Amino acid sequence: MDYGGCELLVPCGKDKYISKNELLLHLKTYNIYYEGQNLQLRHREEEGELIVEGLLNISWGLRRPIRLQMQDDNQRIRPPPSSSSWHSGCNLGAHGSVLKPSTLPDIQVTDAEPTLSTEPLGSGTGSKPGPEEAPQLMRTRSDVGVRHRGSCRTPSEQRRLRRHRFSINGHFYNHKTSVFTPAYGSVTNVRINSTMTTPQVLKLLLNKFKIENSAEEFALYIVHTSGEKQKLRASDYPLIARILQGPCEQVSKVFLMEKDQVEEVTYDVAQYIKFEMPVLRSFIQKLEEEEDREVKKLMRKYSILRLMIEQRLEEISEGPTAM
């Protein structure tokens, strides 16, 4: 793969640019990190424009429940045991292609009653799951209405319905469990390219899982292990932002969060977030002491200058009298 090229500028946000060569160097590092995995990115040029494309991992960090669109009737179905993680429920089409909104993934299911979680709503927003632990999806009853249809279907109709159901962590639409909170930190991915802005990526993700909530309710954040949170603006390009942050998700991740529930945290503030209160108070005390010393130093300096000026003025005023 050729990572060379002429020195051109690639937009990465409003009034923000990066040189093509620098971006390609970041891309090379990114692909080396994910060598042999489907998270490697490809690039090409179209009419002189550099386009990078591939899968972007997005972690879910919602505090409020989401609602799935009603795409089927109240048929009793349950996914096979293998569909127990977000990754299994978030597969793309063949060869990683994006499934169109009108075409839903082919998923094998069994005729069994779906199991409801007895945990309270929103309890999935607790601690992050471990690296080997498949995050469980918290669900609750919904007040969405369902129009009942005839239960008699031909075998071909039943097969067609099963093929055209979607799943989030094994969660198929059911009027009893259509509202739930995804487990905090659970991961899905979408295939995007470097020309797609933040709103476009949000809409693609919500359409992929047929989520009824508006994309206006959410935002994408770069969340660092240090506690720093950087909101991606509407004019930013999430895939380029991910490349520039580096490939390691132990350092930073892209999170989907509610726009009105999360505040940005700057790098300077993030340095102190994880300290205990006694330590923070000691920092404040030291800063106050340093401030007092600087104030006293300035007061002495200007007091001396004032005395010097006053003495000089007295000399000038006494000069003609002495003559």
PDB file of C-alpha atoms in Angstrom:
ATOM      1  CA  MET A   1       0.000   0.000   0.000  1.00  0.00           C
ATOM      2  CA  ASP A   2       1.418   3.328  -1.029  1.00  0.00           C
ATOM      3  CA  TYR A   3       1.322   5.950   1.702  1.00  0.00           C
ATOM      4  CA  GLY A   4       3.193   8.562  -0.274  1.00  0.00           C
ATOM      5  CA  GLY A   5       1.777  11.512  -2.135  1.00  0.00           C
ATOM      6  CA  CYS A   6       2.043  15.209  -2.713  1.00  0.00           C
ATOM      7  CA  GLU A   7       1.673  17.756   0.078  1.00  0.00           C
ATOM      8  CA  LEU A   8      -2.055  18.490   0.114  1.00  0.00           C
ATOM      9  CA  LEU A   9      -4.405  19.531   2.909  1.00  0.00           C
ATOM     10  CA  VAL A  10      -7.218  17.270   4.079  1.00  0.00           C
ATOM     11  CA  PRO A  11     -10.131  18.822   6.023  1.00  0.00           C
ATOM     12  CA  CYS A  12     -10.733  17.342   9.474  1.00  0.00           C
ATOM     13  CA  GLY A  13     -13.291  19.874  10.753  1.00  0.00           C
ATOM     14  CA  LYS A  14     -14.431  23.460  10.412  1.00  0.00           C
ATOM     15  CA  ASP A  15     -11.376  25.556   9.569  1.00  0.00           C
ATOM     16  CA  LYS A  16      -9.190  22.603  10.565  1.00  0.00           C
ATOM     17  CA  TYR A  17      -6.855  20.846   8.147  1.00  0.00           C
ATOM     18  CA  ILE A  18      -4.083  18.280   8.203  1.00  0.00           C
ATOM     19  CA  SER A  19      -1.511  17.584   5.519  1.00  0.00           C
ATOM     20  CA  LYS A  20      -2.138  14.526   3.390  1.00  0.00           C
ATOM     21  CA  ASN A  21       1.294  13.085   4.167  1.00  0.00           C
ATOM     22  CA  GLU A  22       0.781  13.449   7.915  1.00  0.00           C
ATOM     23  CA  LEU A  23      -2.638  11.806   7.749  1.00  0.00           C
ATOM     24  CA  LEU A  24      -1.222   8.912   5.727  1.00  0.00           C
ATOM     25  CA  LEU A  25       1.504   8.399   8.328  1.00  0.00           C
ATOM     26  CA  HIS A  26      -1.152   8.193  11.044  1.00  0.00           C
ATOM     27  CA  LEU A  27      -3.116   5.802   8.829  1.00  0.00           C
ATOM     28  CA  LYS A  28      -0.078   3.572   8.345  1.00  0.00           C
ATOM     29  CA  THR A  29       0.411   3.348  12.122  1.00  0.00           C
ATOM     30  CA  TYR A  30      -3.296   2.628  12.551  1.00  0.00           C
ATOM     31  CA  ASN A  31      -3.257  -0.253  10.062  1.00  0.00           C
ATOM     32  CA  ILE A  32      -0.091  -1.757  11.508  1.00  0.00           C
ATOM     33  CA  TYR A  33      -1.780  -1.837  14.920  1.00  0.00           C
ATOM     34  CA  TYR A  34      -4.825  -3.655  13.478  1.00  0.00           C
ATOM     35  CA  GLU A  35      -2.874  -5.910  11.125  1.00  0.00           C
ATOM     36  CA  GLY A  36      -4.878  -9.010  10.272  1.00  0.00           C
ATOM     37  CA  GLN A  37      -8.125  -7.564  11.665  1.00  0.00           C
ATOM     38  CA  ASN A  38     -11.191  -6.165   9.954  1.00  0.00           C
ATOM     39  CA  LEU A  39     -10.601  -2.775  11.598  1.00  0.00           C
ATOM     40  CA  GLN A  40      -7.865  -1.939   9.108  1.00  0.00           C
ATOM     41  CA  LEU A  41      -8.736   1.053   6.929  1.00  0.00           C
ATOM     42  CA  ARG A  42      -8.385   1.510   3.184  1.00  0.00           C
ATOM     43  CA  HIS A  43      -7.762   4.715   1.273  1.00  0.00           C
ATOM     44  CA  ARG A  44      -8.179   5.880  -2.282  1.00  0.00           C
ATOM     45  CA  GLU A  45      -8.288   9.090  -4.270  1.00  0.00           C
ATOM     46  CA  GLU A  46     -11.269  10.392  -6.184  1.00  0.00           C
ATOM     47  CA  GLU A  47     -10.840  13.537  -8.275  1.00  0.00           C
ATOM     48  CA  GLY A  48      -7.815  14.525  -6.212  1.00  0.00           C
ATOM     49  CA  GLU A  49      -9.598  13.984  -2.871  1.00  0.00           C
ATOM     50  CA  LEU A  50      -8.200  11.488  -0.370  1.00  0.00           C
ATOM     51  CA  ILE A  51     -10.902   9.182   0.980  1.00  0.00           C
ATOM     52  CA  VAL A  52     -10.351   6.757   3.862  1.00  0.00           C
ATOM     53  CA  GLU A  53     -12.964   4.111   4.620  1.00  0.00           C
ATOM     54  CA  GLY A  54     -13.530   1.211   6.978  1.00  0.00           C
ATOM     55  CA  LEU A  55     -15.118   0.183  10.263  1.00  0.00           C
ATOM     56  CA  LEU A  56     -15.324   2.569  13.209  1.00  0.00           C
ATOM     57  CA  ASN A  57     -15.854   1.146  16.695  1.00  0.00           C
ATOM     58  CA  ILE A  58     -18.388   3.114  18.736  1.00  0.00           C
ATOM     59  CA  SER A  59     -19.017   2.465  22.428  1.00  0.00           C
ATOM     60  CA  TRP A  60     -22.415   3.088  23.991  1.00  0.00           C
ATOM     61  CA  GLY A  61     -22.533   5.382  27.015  1.00  0.00           C
ATOM     62  CA  LEU A  62     -26.235   6.192  27.338  1.00  0.00           C
ATOM     63  CA  ARG A  63     -27.933   7.051  30.618  1.00  0.00           C
ATOM     64  CA  ARG A  64     -31.469   7.043  29.270  1.00  0.00           C
ATOM     65  CA  PRO A  65     -33.221   4.200  27.438  1.00  0.00           C
ATOM     66  CA  ILE A  66     -33.589   4.037  23.681  1.00  0.00           C
ATOM     67  CA  ARG A  67     -36.631   2.842  21.781  1.00  0.00           C
ATOM     68  CA  LEU A  68     -36.545   0.462  18.839  1.00  0.00           C
ATOM     69  CA  GLN A  69     -38.782   1.038  15.868  1.00  0.00           C
ATOM     70  CA  MET A  70     -41.710  -1.351  15.513  1.00  0.00           C
ATOM     71  CA  GLN A  71     -40.797  -3.506  12.523  1.00  0.00           C
ATOM     72  CA  ASP A  72     -42.738  -6.665  13.273  1.00  0.00           C
ATOM     73  CA  ASP A  73     -45.731  -7.939  15.190  1.00  0.00           C
ATOM     74  CA  ASN A  74     -45.755  -9.533  18.615  1.00  0.00           C
ATOM     75  CA  GLN A  75     -44.275 -12.815  17.462  1.00  0.00           C
ATOM     76  CA  ARG A  76     -42.493 -14.787  20.135  1.00  0.00           C
ATOM     77  CA  ILE A  77     -38.900 -15.173  19.038  1.00  0.00           C
ATOM     78  CA  ARG A  78     -35.525 -15.475  20.653  1.00  0.00           C
ATOM     79  CA  PRO A  79     -32.027 -15.393  19.177  1.00  0.00           C
ATOM     80  CA  PRO A  80     -29.693 -18.371  19.509  1.00  0.00           C
ATOM     81  CA  PRO A  81     -27.284 -18.458  22.486  1.00  0.00           C
ATOM     82  CA  SER A  82     -24.402 -17.387  20.241  1.00  0.00           C
ATOM     83  CA  SER A  83     -25.930 -13.917  19.915  1.00  0.00           C
ATOM     84  CA  SER A  84     -24.960 -12.862  23.429  1.00  0.00           C
ATOM     85  CA  SER A  85     -22.654  -9.963  22.758  1.00  0.00           C
ATOM     86  CA  TRP A  86     -22.933  -6.634  21.027  1.00  0.00           C
ATOM     87  CA  HIS A  87     -20.488  -7.782  18.376  1.00  0.00           C
ATOM     88  CA  SER A  88     -22.668 -10.720  17.395  1.00  0.00           C
ATOM     89  CA  GLY A  89     -25.698  -8.455  17.214  1.00  0.00           C
ATOM     90  CA  CYS A  90     -23.935  -5.746  15.262  1.00  0.00           C
ATOM     91  CA  ASN A  91     -22.598  -7.655  12.292  1.00  0.00           C
ATOM     92  CA  LEU A  92     -22.622  -5.993   8.930  1.00  0.00           C
ATOM     93  CA  GLY A  93     -23.604  -7.620   5.680  1.00  0.00           C
ATOM     94  CA  ALA A  94     -21.395  -9.891   3.646  1.00  0.00           C
ATOM     95  CA  HIS A  95     -17.780  -8.784   3.524  1.00  0.00           C
ATOM     96  CA  GLY A  96     -18.519  -5.993   5.988  1.00  0.00           C
ATOM     97  CA  SER A  97     -20.782  -4.022   3.665  1.00  0.00           C
ATOM     98  CA  VAL A  98     -23.329  -1.601   5.118  1.00  0.00           C
ATOM     99  CA  LEU A  99     -26.881  -2.868   5.148  1.00  0.00           C
ATOM    100  CA  LYS A 100     -29.376  -0.432   3.667  1.00  0.00           C
ATOM    101  CA  PRO A 101     -32.103   0.827   6.023  1.00  0.00           C
ATOM    102  CA  SER A 102     -34.731  -1.069   4.057  1.00  0.00           C
ATOM    103  CA  THR A 103     -32.755  -4.341   4.200  1.00  0.00           C
ATOM    104  CA  LEU A 104     -32.320  -6.019   7.546  1.00  0.00           C
ATOM    105  CA  PRO A 105     -29.697  -8.614   8.491  1.00  0.00           C
ATOM    106  CA  ASP A 106     -30.369 -12.303   8.054  1.00  0.00           C
ATOM    107  CA  ILE A 107     -30.464 -13.797  11.538  1.00  0.00           C
ATOM    108  CA  GLN A 108     -31.429 -17.315  12.536  1.00  0.00           C
ATOM    109  CA  VAL A 109     -33.831 -17.464  15.457  1.00  0.00           C
ATOM    110  CA  THR A 110     -35.727 -20.073  17.415  1.00  0.00           C
ATOM    111  CA  ASP A 111     -39.353 -20.036  18.437  1.00  0.00           C
ATOM    112  CA  ALA A 112     -39.040 -19.363  22.164  1.00  0.00           C
ATOM    113  CA  GLU A 113     -40.342 -16.770  24.594  1.00  0.00           C
ATOM    114  CA  PRO A 114     -37.974 -13.772  24.983  1.00  0.00           C
ATOM    115  CA  THR A 115     -36.599 -13.401  28.487  1.00  0.00           C
ATOM    116  CA  LEU A 116     -37.038 -10.077  30.251  1.00  0.00           C
ATOM    117  CA  SER A 117     -34.372  -8.760  32.596  1.00  0.00           C
ATOM    118  CA  THR A 118     -35.455  -8.272  36.193  1.00  0.00           C
ATOM    119  CA  GLU A 119     -32.916  -5.495  36.689  1.00  0.00           C
ATOM    120  CA  PRO A 120     -34.239  -1.908  36.928  1.00  0.00           C
ATOM    121  CA  LEU A 121     -34.155   0.440  33.975  1.00  0.00           C
ATOM    122  CA  GLY A 122     -30.853   2.164  33.478  1.00  0.00           C
ATOM    123  CA  SER A 123     -28.919  -0.288  35.616  1.00  0.00           C
ATOM    124  CA  GLY A 124     -26.802  -1.033  32.575  1.00  0.00           C
ATOM    125  CA  THR A 125     -25.035   2.295  33.024  1.00  0.00           C
ATOM    126  CA  GLY A 126     -22.907   1.112  35.880  1.00  0.00           C
ATOM    127  CA  SER A 127     -19.334  -0.092  35.749  1.00  0.00           C
ATOM    128  CA  LYS A 128     -17.762  -0.980  32.466  1.00  0.00           C
ATOM    129  CA  PRO A 129     -17.666  -4.666  31.540  1.00  0.00           C
ATOM    130  CA  GLY A 130     -14.347  -6.447  31.636  1.00  0.00           C
ATOM    131  CA  PRO A 131     -12.509  -7.284  28.419  1.00  0.00           C
ATOM    132  CA  GLU A 132     -13.648 -10.931  28.529  1.00  0.00           C
ATOM    133  CA  GLU A 133     -17.162 -10.255  29.763  1.00  0.00           C
ATOM    134  CA  ALA A 134     -19.998 -10.018  27.254  1.00  0.00           C
ATOM    135  CA  PRO A 135     -22.082  -6.973  28.279  1.00  0.00           C
ATOM    136  CA  GLN A 136     -25.716  -7.750  29.023  1.00  0.00           C
ATOM    137  CA  LEU A 137     -28.507  -5.586  27.704  1.00  0.00           C
ATOM    138  CA  MET A 138     -30.911  -4.082  30.232  1.00  0.00           C
ATOM    139  CA  ARG A 139     -34.528  -3.988  29.113  1.00  0.00           C
ATOM    140  CA  THR A 140     -37.841  -2.766  30.430  1.00  0.00           C
ATOM    141  CA  ARG A 141     -41.452  -2.833  29.417  1.00  0.00           C
ATOM    142  CA  SER A 142     -42.622  -0.373  26.811  1.00  0.00           C
ATOM    143  CA  ASP A 143     -45.882   1.500  26.431  1.00  0.00           C
ATOM    144  CA  VAL A 144     -45.714   1.329  22.642  1.00  0.00           C
ATOM    145  CA  GLY A 145     -48.928   0.072  21.116  1.00  0.00           C
ATOM    146  CA  VAL A 146     -49.043  -2.914  18.777  1.00  0.00           C
ATOM    147  CA  ARG A 147     -51.711  -3.745  16.257  1.00  0.00           C
ATOM    148  CA  HIS A 148     -52.395  -7.455  16.443  1.00  0.00           C
ATOM    149  CA  ARG A 149     -52.548  -9.387  13.219  1.00  0.00           C
ATOM    150  CA  GLY A 150     -53.702 -12.821  12.300  1.00  0.00           C
ATOM    151  CA  SER A 151     -51.489 -15.572  13.652  1.00  0.00           C
ATOM    152  CA  CYS A 152     -51.931 -17.877  10.668  1.00  0.00           C
ATOM    153  CA  ARG A 153     -49.002 -17.639   8.279  1.00  0.00           C
ATOM    154  CA  THR A 154     -47.600 -19.906   5.682  1.00  0.00           C
ATOM    155  CA  PRO A 155     -44.117 -21.386   6.310  1.00  0.00           C
ATOM    156  CA  SER A 156     -42.648 -19.119   3.630  1.00  0.00           C
ATOM    157  CA  GLU A 157     -44.068 -16.008   5.330  1.00  0.00           C
ATOM    158  CA  GLN A 158     -42.634 -17.106   8.675  1.00  0.00           C
ATOM    159  CA  ARG A 159     -39.191 -17.623   7.119  1.00  0.00           C
ATOM    160  CA  ARG A 160     -39.379 -14.193   5.492  1.00  0.00           C
ATOM    161  CA  LEU A 161     -40.231 -12.536   8.828  1.00  0.00           C
ATOM    162  CA  ARG A 162     -37.327 -14.254  10.536  1.00  0.00           C
ATOM    163  CA  ARG A 163     -34.902 -13.133   7.854  1.00  0.00           C
ATOM    164  CA  HIS A 164     -36.020  -9.519   8.170  1.00  0.00           C
ATOM    165  CA  ARG A 165     -35.580  -8.977  11.872  1.00  0.00           C
ATOM    166  CA  PHE A 166     -32.823  -6.931  13.425  1.00  0.00           C
ATOM    167  CA  SER A 167     -30.999  -7.448  16.697  1.00  0.00           C
ATOM    168  CA  ILE A 168     -29.061  -5.437  19.266  1.00  0.00           C
ATOM    169  CA  ASN A 169     -27.182  -7.802  21.557  1.00  0.00           C
ATOM    170  CA  GLY A 170     -29.697 -10.461  20.649  1.00  0.00           C
ATOM    171  CA  HIS A 171     -32.556  -8.035  21.231  1.00  0.00           C
ATOM    172  CA  PHE A 172     -35.229  -8.355  18.540  1.00  0.00           C
ATOM    173  CA  TYR A 173     -38.126  -5.939  18.490  1.00  0.00           C
ATOM    174  CA  ASN A 174     -40.869  -6.909  20.884  1.00  0.00           C
ATOM    175  CA  HIS A 175     -43.503  -4.522  22.186  1.00  0.00           C
ATOM    176  CA  LYS A 176     -42.735  -5.614  25.762  1.00  0.00           C
ATOM    177  CA  THR A 177     -38.996  -4.970  25.524  1.00  0.00           C
ATOM    178  CA  SER A 178     -38.658  -2.333  22.812  1.00  0.00           C
ATOM    179  CA  VAL A 179     -37.360   0.221  25.331  1.00  0.00           C
ATOM    180  CA  PHE A 180     -34.062  -0.511  27.065  1.00  0.00           C
ATOM    181  CA  THR A 181     -30.678   0.949  27.994  1.00  0.00           C
ATOM    182  CA  PRO A 182     -27.622  -0.541  26.257  1.00  0.00           C
ATOM    183  CA  ALA A 183     -24.906  -1.730  28.626  1.00  0.00           C
ATOM    184  CA  TYR A 184     -22.361   1.007  29.245  1.00  0.00           C
ATOM    185  CA  GLY A 185     -19.205   0.473  27.200  1.00  0.00           C
ATOM    186  CA  SER A 186     -20.696  -2.162  24.894  1.00  0.00           C
ATOM    187  CA  VAL A 187     -19.297  -1.795  21.396  1.00  0.00           C
ATOM    188  CA  THR A 188     -20.745  -1.795  17.906  1.00  0.00           C
ATOM    189  CA  ASN A 189     -19.255  -0.630  14.635  1.00  0.00           C
ATOM    190  CA  VAL A 190     -20.337   1.050  11.441  1.00  0.00           C
ATOM    191  CA  ARG A 191     -18.676   1.236   8.056  1.00  0.00           C
ATOM    192  CA  ILE A 192     -18.030   4.865   7.185  1.00  0.00           C
ATOM    193  CA  ASN A 193     -15.602   6.993   5.202  1.00  0.00           C
ATOM    194  CA  SER A 194     -13.595  10.100   5.959  1.00  0.00           C
ATOM    195  CA  THR A 195     -16.039  12.418   4.157  1.00  0.00           C
ATOM    196  CA  MET A 196     -18.895  11.645   6.556  1.00  0.00           C
ATOM    197  CA  THR A 197     -19.546  14.236   9.257  1.00  0.00           C
ATOM    198  CA  THR A 198     -20.701  13.558  12.810  1.00  0.00           C
ATOM    199  CA  PRO A 199     -24.475  13.916  12.100  1.00  0.00           C
ATOM    200  CA  GLN A 200     -24.181  11.538   9.144  1.00  0.00           C
ATOM    201  CA  VAL A 201     -22.446   8.903  11.259  1.00  0.00           C
ATOM    202  CA  LEU A 202     -25.058   9.241  14.014  1.00  0.00           C
ATOM    203  CA  LYS A 203     -27.929   8.765  11.565  1.00  0.00           C
ATOM    204  CA  LEU A 204     -26.216   5.767   9.992  1.00  0.00           C
ATOM    205  CA  LEU A 205     -25.763   4.106  13.383  1.00  0.00           C
ATOM    206  CA  LEU A 206     -29.360   4.713  14.468  1.00  0.00           C
ATOM    207  CA  ASN A 207     -30.732   3.529  11.137  1.00  0.00           C
ATOM    208  CA  LYS A 208     -28.603   0.390  11.282  1.00  0.00           C
ATOM    209  CA  PHE A 209     -30.353  -0.775  14.445  1.00  0.00           C
ATOM    210  CA  LYS A 210     -33.710   0.861  13.664  1.00  0.00           C
ATOM    211  CA  ILE A 211     -33.573   3.113  16.731  1.00  0.00           C
ATOM    212  CA  GLU A 212     -36.588   5.388  16.952  1.00  0.00           C
ATOM    213  CA  ASN A 213     -34.885   8.201  18.890  1.00  0.00           C
ATOM    214  CA  SER A 214     -33.792  11.231  16.886  1.00  0.00           C
ATOM    215  CA  ALA A 215     -30.111  11.671  16.085  1.00  0.00           C
ATOM    216  CA  GLU A 216     -30.457  15.192  17.521  1.00  0.00           C
ATOM    217  CA  GLU A 217     -30.565  13.686  21.018  1.00  0.00           C
ATOM    218  CA  PHE A 218     -27.061  12.246  20.756  1.00  0.00           C
ATOM    219  CA  ALA A 219     -23.470  13.279  20.170  1.00  0.00           C
ATOM    220  CA  LEU A 220     -20.164  11.532  19.624  1.00  0.00           C
ATOM    221  CA  TYR A 221     -17.358  12.054  22.134  1.00  0.00           C
ATOM    222  CA  ILE A 222     -13.689  11.131  22.205  1.00  0.00           C
ATOM    223  CA  VAL A 223     -13.274   9.810  25.747  1.00  0.00           C
ATOM    224  CA  HIS A 224      -9.744   9.351  27.095  1.00  0.00           C
ATOM    225  CA  THR A 225      -8.674   7.068  29.902  1.00  0.00           C
ATOM    226  CA  SER A 226      -7.492  10.184  31.738  1.00  0.00           C
ATOM    227  CA  GLY A 227     -11.094  11.426  31.927  1.00  0.00           C
ATOM    228  CA  GLU A 228     -10.813  13.972  29.129  1.00  0.00           C
ATOM    229  CA  LYS A 229     -14.004  14.220  27.041  1.00  0.00           C
ATOM    230  CA  GLN A 230     -13.967  15.961  23.683  1.00  0.00           C
ATOM    231  CA  LYS A 231     -17.237  16.430  21.831  1.00  0.00           C
ATOM    232  CA  LEU A 232     -17.082  15.994  18.070  1.00  0.00           C
ATOM    233  CA  ARG A 233     -18.673  18.981  16.350  1.00  0.00           C
ATOM    234  CA  ALA A 234     -21.175  18.717  13.523  1.00  0.00           C
ATOM    235  CA  SER A 235     -18.438  19.716  11.085  1.00  0.00           C
ATOM    236  CA  ASP A 236     -15.936  17.107  12.347  1.00  0.00           C
ATOM    237  CA  TYR A 237     -15.161  13.858  10.561  1.00  0.00           C
ATOM    238  CA  PRO A 238     -15.255  11.009  13.132  1.00  0.00           C
ATOM    239  CA  LEU A 239     -13.100   8.583  11.146  1.00  0.00           C
ATOM    240  CA  ILE A 240     -10.311  11.124  10.750  1.00  0.00           C
ATOM    241  CA  ALA A 241     -10.633  12.050  14.434  1.00  0.00           C
ATOM    242  CA  ARG A 242     -10.220   8.370  15.339  1.00  0.00           C
ATOM    243  CA  ILE A 243      -7.109   8.049  13.138  1.00  0.00           C
ATOM    244  CA  LEU A 244      -5.521  11.145  14.663  1.00  0.00           C
ATOM    245  CA  GLN A 245      -6.248   9.913  18.201  1.00  0.00           C
ATOM    246  CA  GLY A 246      -4.380   6.705  17.443  1.00  0.00           C
ATOM    247  CA  PRO A 247      -5.649   3.137  17.166  1.00  0.00           C
ATOM    248  CA  CYS A 248      -5.384   1.988  20.808  1.00  0.00           C
ATOM    249  CA  GLU A 249      -8.787   1.966  22.485  1.00  0.00           C
ATOM    250  CA  GLN A 250      -7.117   1.514  25.863  1.00  0.00           C
ATOM    251  CA  VAL A 251      -6.120   5.174  25.505  1.00  0.00           C
ATOM    252  CA  SER A 252      -9.240   6.677  23.926  1.00  0.00           C
ATOM    253  CA  LYS A 253     -12.583   5.535  22.570  1.00  0.00           C
ATOM    254  CA  VAL A 254     -15.410   7.002  20.511  1.00  0.00           C
ATOM    255  CA  PHE A 255     -18.592   7.073  22.631  1.00  0.00           C
ATOM    256  CA  LEU A 256     -22.209   7.691  21.707  1.00  0.00           C
ATOM    257  CA  MET A 257     -23.783   9.736  24.523  1.00  0.00           C
ATOM    258  CA  GLU A 258     -26.733  12.022  25.173  1.00  0.00           C
ATOM    259  CA  LYS A 259     -25.992  15.538  24.048  1.00  0.00           C
ATOM    260  CA  ASP A 260     -27.562  17.143  27.148  1.00  0.00           C
ATOM    261  CA  GLN A 261     -26.131  14.718  29.719  1.00  0.00           C
ATOM    262  CA  VAL A 262     -22.382  15.006  29.141  1.00  0.00           C
ATOM    263  CA  GLU A 263     -20.079  17.969  29.631  1.00  0.00           C
ATOM    264  CA  GLU A 264     -16.753  18.292  27.915  1.00  0.00           C
ATOM    265  CA  VAL A 265     -13.687  17.879  30.106  1.00  0.00           C
ATOM    266  CA  THR A 266     -10.491  19.586  29.011  1.00  0.00           C
ATOM    267  CA  TYR A 267      -7.053  18.046  29.347  1.00  0.00           C
ATOM    268  CA  ASP A 268      -6.093  20.479  32.125  1.00  0.00           C
ATOM    269  CA  VAL A 269      -9.145  19.548  34.192  1.00  0.00           C
ATOM    270  CA  ALA A 270      -8.837  15.823  33.434  1.00  0.00           C
ATOM    271  CA  GLN A 271      -5.436  15.725  35.153  1.00  0.00           C
ATOM    272  CA  TYR A 272      -7.121  16.279  38.532  1.00  0.00           C
ATOM    273  CA  ILE A 273     -10.354  14.293  38.124  1.00  0.00           C
ATOM    274  CA  LYS A 274      -9.086  11.026  39.564  1.00  0.00           C
ATOM    275  CA  PHE A 275      -7.507  12.542  42.678  1.00  0.00           C
ATOM    276  CA  GLU A 276      -9.230  12.150  46.045  1.00  0.00           C
ATOM    277  CA  MET A 277     -10.745  15.216  47.721  1.00  0.00           C
ATOM    278  CA  PRO A 278      -8.003  15.568  50.384  1.00  0.00           C
ATOM    279  CA  VAL A 279      -5.386  15.638  47.641  1.00  0.00           C
ATOM    280  CA  LEU A 280      -7.351  18.215  45.656  1.00  0.00           C
ATOM    281  CA  ARG A 281      -7.733  20.388  48.763  1.00  0.00           C
ATOM    282  CA  SER A 282      -3.990  20.244  49.322  1.00  0.00           C
ATOM    283  CA  PHE A 283      -3.490  21.387  45.714  1.00  0.00           C
ATOM    284  CA  ILE A 284      -5.838  24.321  46.299  1.00  0.00           C
ATOM    285  CA  GLN A 285      -4.044  25.243  49.521  1.00  0.00           C
ATOM    286  CA  LYS A 286      -0.666  25.232  47.774  1.00  0.00           C
ATOM    287  CA  LEU A 287      -2.049  27.352  44.920  1.00  0.00           C
ATOM    288  CA  GLU A 288      -3.476  29.845  47.403  1.00  0.00           C
ATOM    289  CA  GLU A 289      -0.158  30.042  49.235  1.00  0.00           C
ATOM    290  CA  GLU A 290       1.666  30.595  45.958  1.00  0.00           C
ATOM    291  CA  GLU A 291      -0.854  33.255  45.007  1.00  0.00           C
ATOM    292  CA  ASP A 292      -0.309  35.060  48.339  1.00  0.00           C
ATOM    293  CA  ARG A 293       3.457  35.020  47.818  1.00  0.00           C
ATOM    294  CA  GLU A 294       3.125  36.458  44.315  1.00  0.00           C
ATOM    295  CA  VAL A 295       0.749  39.183  45.540  1.00  0.00           C
ATOM    296  CA  LYS A 296       3.133  40.178  48.337  1.00  0.00           C
ATOM    297  CA  LYS A 297       6.065  40.181  45.920  1.00  0.00           C
ATOM    298  CA  LEU A 298       4.216  42.515  43.548  1.00  0.00           C
ATOM    299  CA  MET A 299       3.133  44.779  46.400  1.00  0.00           C
ATOM    300  CA  ARG A 300       6.752  45.136  47.596  1.00  0.00           C
ATOM    301  CA  LYS A 301       7.950  45.819  44.078  1.00  0.00           C
ATOM    302  CA  TYR A 302       5.449  48.594  43.430  1.00  0.00           C
ATOM    303  CA  SER A 303       5.870  50.047  46.917  1.00  0.00           C
ATOM    304  CA  ILE A 304       9.571  50.483  46.217  1.00  0.00           C
ATOM    305  CA  LEU A 305       8.851  52.029  42.825  1.00  0.00           C
ATOM    306  CA  ARG A 306       6.340  54.408  44.375  1.00  0.00           C
ATOM    307  CA  LEU A 307       8.866  55.533  46.989  1.00  0.00           C
ATOM    308  CA  MET A 308      11.494  56.116  44.316  1.00  0.00           C
ATOM    309  CA  ILE A 309       9.086  58.210  42.257  1.00  0.00           C
ATOM    310  CA  GLU A 310       8.004  60.214  45.304  1.00  0.00           C
ATOM    311  CA  GLN A 311      11.646  60.923  46.228  1.00  0.00           C
ATOM    312  CA  ARG A 312      12.414  62.035  42.707  1.00  0.00           C
ATOM    313  CA  LEU A 313       9.425  64.355  42.694  1.00  0.00           C
ATOM    314  CA  GLU A 314      10.581  65.905  45.961  1.00  0.00           C
ATOM    315  CA  GLU A 315      14.061  66.483  44.521  1.00  0.00           C
ATOM    316  CA  ILE A 316      12.586  68.170  41.475  1.00  0.00           C
ATOM    317  CA  SER A 317      10.290  70.364  43.571  1.00  0.00           C
ATOM    318  CA  GLU A 318      13.124  71.401  45.927  1.00  0.00           C
ATOM    319  CA  GLY A 319      15.623  72.213  43.152  1.00  0.00           C
ATOM    320  CA  PRO A 320      14.535  75.772  42.155  1.00  0.00           C
ATOM    321  CA  THR A 321      14.062  76.811  45.800  1.00  0.00           C
ATOM    322  CA  ALA A 322      17.676  75.938  46.628  1.00  0.00           C
ATOM    323  CA  MET A 323      18.944  78.179  43.812  1.00  0.00           C
TER     324      MET A 323
END
